[in-house]
Amino acid sequence: MQRFAALLDSLAFQPARNAKLRLMTEYMCTTPDPDRGFALAALTGTLNLPNAKPALLREFGVQRLGETLFVLSYDYVGDLAETLALIWQPSDTASAGQNQPAPSLSEVVERLRAASKRETPQLLEQWLDALDSTGRWALLKLLTRDLRVGVSARLAKQAIADLGKRDIVDVEEVWHALQPPYQALFDWIEGRAPRPDPGAAPVFRPLMLATALEDAELAGLDPAAYRAEWKWDGIRVQLVATAGHRHIFSRAAEQATTAFPDIIEIMDFNAVLDGELLVARPDESGTVHVAPFNDLQQRLNRKQPNPKLLQDYPAHVRLYDALMIDGEDIRALPFDERRTRLEAWYAARPRPRLDLSPLVHFGTWEELAAIRAGTREAGIEGLMLKRGDSPYVAGRPRGPWFKWKRAALTADCVLMYAQRGHGKRSSYYSDYTFGCWRPTNGGTAELVPVGKAYFGFTDAELIKLDKWVRDHTTNRFGPVREVEPGLVLEIAFDSIHRSTRHKSGVAMRFPRVHRIRWDKPPEEADELATLERMIAAP
Amino acid sequence: MNASPAPADPRSWLTTTPKGLYCVPGGFFIDPAWPVAKAVITHGHGDHARPGHGAVLATRETVEIIRTRLGPDTIGSLQGVKYGETTRIGDVDVRLVPAGHILGSAQIVLEWRGARIVVSGDFKRRADPTSPPFEPIACDVFVTEATFALPVFRHPPDMQEIARLLGSLRTFPDRCHLVGVYALGKCQRVIRLLRAAGYDRRIWLHGGLMAMCEVYRRAGIDLGDIAAVSEAGPARRNDLFQHETFRGAIVLCPPSALGDRWTRRFPEPLPAAASGWMRVRARARQRGVELPLVISDHADWDELIQTVRDVQPGMVWVTHGREDALVHQVQTMGIPAEALHVAGREEEGS
Ligand SMILES: [Zn+2]
């Protein structure tokens, strides 16, 4: 536990991605099983432990210090778990420091899992006595489910990939078939065993991602080699179904299963499918109409939707690819072949709330550009271009798949600062400064602010944003808070220009929050160079 | 019947004024915030030793520090005394005893008409190779600092923090470790601790830290191989030409230099800071520190309470810091306590 605590402590203070990776791989190299496996589970959010309520922490604190000193301490520190970790002294001062040895992480996990609700506080007290302040902090953060050390599940998986000098998609491919403490994963990564084979198991498969297409690139591409589809303004999902298992995964491999029982209901098949989750309503003729993204947002806000919500905001999945059909892995086949299989599969068993994303036929790029420019339909963000001969490759290879967004420029930016608004928003952090990534000389990346936005979201979203800001504040300057680089805002703007007045060298015209990307890892936000390429020629 | 006068109310002979603590029968101030005719100074830190006074009494080491820091002509007369030596000022006997804070730091023991007040100045209780240890003196009134007077402040063993610094150097052998330290006291203590941990490579210093190191050296404190960063030759403006000399080196600098353009010459600098404030995460983050080292020259919560126990005062006055918690705690121990509001104290690089 002490070693794990030291890792968390270092990670929390270390902003650079590469340095975080170094810290994690060093820990994984030097920590025995099963401790490191549980650490990996904690970092990726798969460690399910009973949680400790804030009231219990407060009660412990008052017991140890008395009300006055505890309140003064908590006021000063501002974080309950940290306050308790700092003030805690072993109950028997005579034996301070020589109580039982500090528990290992696996001991903590195993005993907590076996403990009854009544035993948990006792165990906790005993461990707090045995650990040092960093150890206590880590334990309390684990148990209050508040482990914010700036490491996404993906970054932790990257560390595992680095450890074995593998590609991260290899790790992601097997990830969902494994369980903490991930013995089989380490055995494979360290060369003691073959790669675990998820086979036809009902697990998430890493997605194939598209890169943004800039108009200048088009000339170099052969239109005959590419197929076009609409780019839907929804949420990318992977439907995974076998006999007895049905899952919906987000692009970040998070389960969205319980939120969409209407989709789960129609997944009576054996396949792994790639598509866009939308809210869509059929009209009398049976034609399906895609609703604006905001309707989908109503569904995304609810983990357990009620029947009224299901009726008012019916979910729909528009399919555009298949990874497996009836137990056969077809990812190695070319896109055209997969498409044929998908069409045949769907034609044989059509279902409500499920349809195919149509191919958009075109001859030349000019023709396609005209189609793209002529479409103002809600729910369409632009076009996808996919090479007909492209196999389904995990990750983001440049070339086989492009996204070609519609005119209004958008960029995925990372929230950096938030400022309280005015008038009725004066108690909300409603003005946002966001940034994009720029490489540093050290080979790492840093965020540079590229703009500010204070509209484009609903009041309900504002409440969530405000809470997020308060929960992730790292620094305060009067009315301004600096936040962890943890939230991606998709910013829409009319144009972008060079500016010497801004550190980033660019200024956006009419930036607004187009969408809050709760699902997107911040390291996948855009680079400043991408914005620079959007600058219109004078 | 009246052979021995009744002990005077301590407030009547040691009072707080807008310029600072004033000893009435002695006619002098202690660590005044503004220029005064006569002052007794506990130690050389900037918020205790200020320029412009007519006459100053302090330890010899503190006098040396004041001369170096403020220049020779900013104070009329500087009188240096040895620890333990008694000086009569007005009607008051004044004695300076070690406070364990930094080189030359002293508590001021005041005796008048059979009553004794001890003004601690800044102090700490743990061992420090650059300063003789704090000496508890029994007294009627103990005037204590309260910089870290909250139960959240418990400084870990200093060698454990140094081990974390050296561990980080092993994890990131290519990064220059920049450690923010207060120029007087913390800097020299960190160097001594690194030496004690077996680190014998050259330690590089920001130019602003050199003068005080020289004072410490003259006082007989061996700092090993230290050199100003400028001695490595001029830094080139181009970022790509960072000084390879500093790869994997330890560079000490004032905390204010950490985010400064001055740091551009260092390859992949890793900002660290050695201070008691580093115990609280939000404080460390506020300063952009990636490696917080909890090394303090002030008493932590346990040391403050232990000191009150050791000194057994009739009464405690709390000068600067988090007075509420310490006043509450001392009262709980059955000793009368109150906060004095003394002008001119700031948080230093504690
Ligand atoms: Zn001081």
Coordinates of C-alpha atoms in Angstrom, one line a residue, chain A residues 9-10 12-16 18-20 22-23 26 65 68-70 72-74 76-77 82-83 85-89 132-134 136-137 148-149 441-442 444 473-476 484, chain B residues 150-154 160 164 167 170-175 239-240 242 268 270 277-292 301-302 322 324-326 328-329 347:
Chain A
D9 CA 1.2 10.8 -4.9
S10 CA 3.8 11.2 -7.7
A12 CA -1.0 13.5 -8.8
F13 CA 1.9 16.1 -9.0
Q14 CA 3.3 15.1 -12.3
P15 CA 1.5 16.8 -15.2
A16 CA 3.5 15.4 -18.1
N18 CA 5.5 10.8 -20.5
A19 CA 6.5 11.3 -16.9
K20 CA 3.3 9.7 -15.7
R22 CA 7.5 6.4 -16.6
L23 CA 6.3 6.4 -13.0
E26 CA 8.7 1.8 -13.0
L65 CA -9.1 15.8 17.3
T68 CA -12.8 22.7 17.0
L69 CA -9.4 21.5 15.8
F70 CA -11.0 19.2 13.2
L72 CA -10.1 24.4 11.6
S73 CA -8.0 21.7 9.9
Y74 CA -10.6 20.8 7.3
Y76 CA -7.6 24.9 5.9
V77 CA -7.0 21.8 3.7
E82 CA -6.6 14.6 2.8
T83 CA -7.5 16.3 6.1
A85 CA -4.9 11.5 6.4
L86 CA -2.8 14.5 7.6
I87 CA -4.2 14.7 11.2
W88 CA -4.4 11.0 11.9
Q89 CA -2.2 9.7 14.7
D132 CA 2.0 6.9 7.0
S133 CA 0.2 10.1 5.8
T134 CA 0.6 9.4 2.1
R136 CA -3.6 7.1 4.6
W137 CA -4.4 9.6 1.8
R148 CA -8.0 11.9 -9.2
V149 CA -4.4 11.6 -10.2
N441 CA 11.1 20.4 -26.3
G442 CA 11.2 17.7 -23.8
T444 CA 6.0 16.0 -23.9
T473 CA -9.9 22.6 -9.2
T474 CA -6.1 22.7 -8.9
N475 CA -5.6 26.4 -8.3
R476 CA -7.6 29.6 -7.6
E484 CA -7.1 19.5 -14.1
Chain B
L150 CA -2.6 23.1 12.8
P151 CA -2.8 19.3 13.4
V152 CA -2.4 18.8 9.7
F153 CA 1.2 20.0 9.9
R154 CA 3.4 17.2 11.0
Q160 CA 13.0 10.8 4.3
R164 CA 12.4 11.2 -2.2
G167 CA 14.6 8.7 -5.7
R170 CA 16.9 7.9 -10.2
T171 CA 13.5 7.8 -11.9
F172 CA 14.1 10.8 -14.1
P173 CA 17.9 10.8 -14.5
D174 CA 17.6 13.1 -17.5
R175 CA 15.7 15.8 -15.8
D239 CA 15.9 26.4 -26.3
L240 CA 17.5 23.5 -28.1
Q242 CA 20.0 23.7 -23.0
E268 CA 13.4 19.1 -18.8
L270 CA 11.4 19.1 -12.7
W277 CA 3.7 24.2 3.2
M278 CA 4.3 21.3 0.8
R279 CA 2.5 19.1 3.3
V280 CA -0.9 20.3 1.9
R281 CA -1.5 19.3 -1.7
A282 CA -3.4 22.4 -2.7
R283 CA -0.6 24.6 -1.6
A284 CA 2.0 22.6 -3.5
R285 CA -0.1 22.6 -6.6
Q286 CA -0.6 26.3 -6.3
R287 CA 3.1 26.7 -6.8
G288 CA 3.3 24.4 -9.7
V289 CA 5.5 22.0 -7.9
E290 CA 5.9 18.5 -9.2
L291 CA 7.9 17.2 -6.3
P292 CA 6.9 18.7 -2.9
W301 CA 2.1 21.0 15.5
D302 CA 3.6 18.3 17.7
R322 CA -2.6 30.0 12.8
D324 CA -6.8 30.0 16.7
A325 CA -5.8 26.4 16.8
L326 CA -2.8 26.8 19.1
H328 CA -7.4 26.5 21.7
Q329 CA -5.0 23.7 22.3
E347 CA 4.9 33.7 5.3

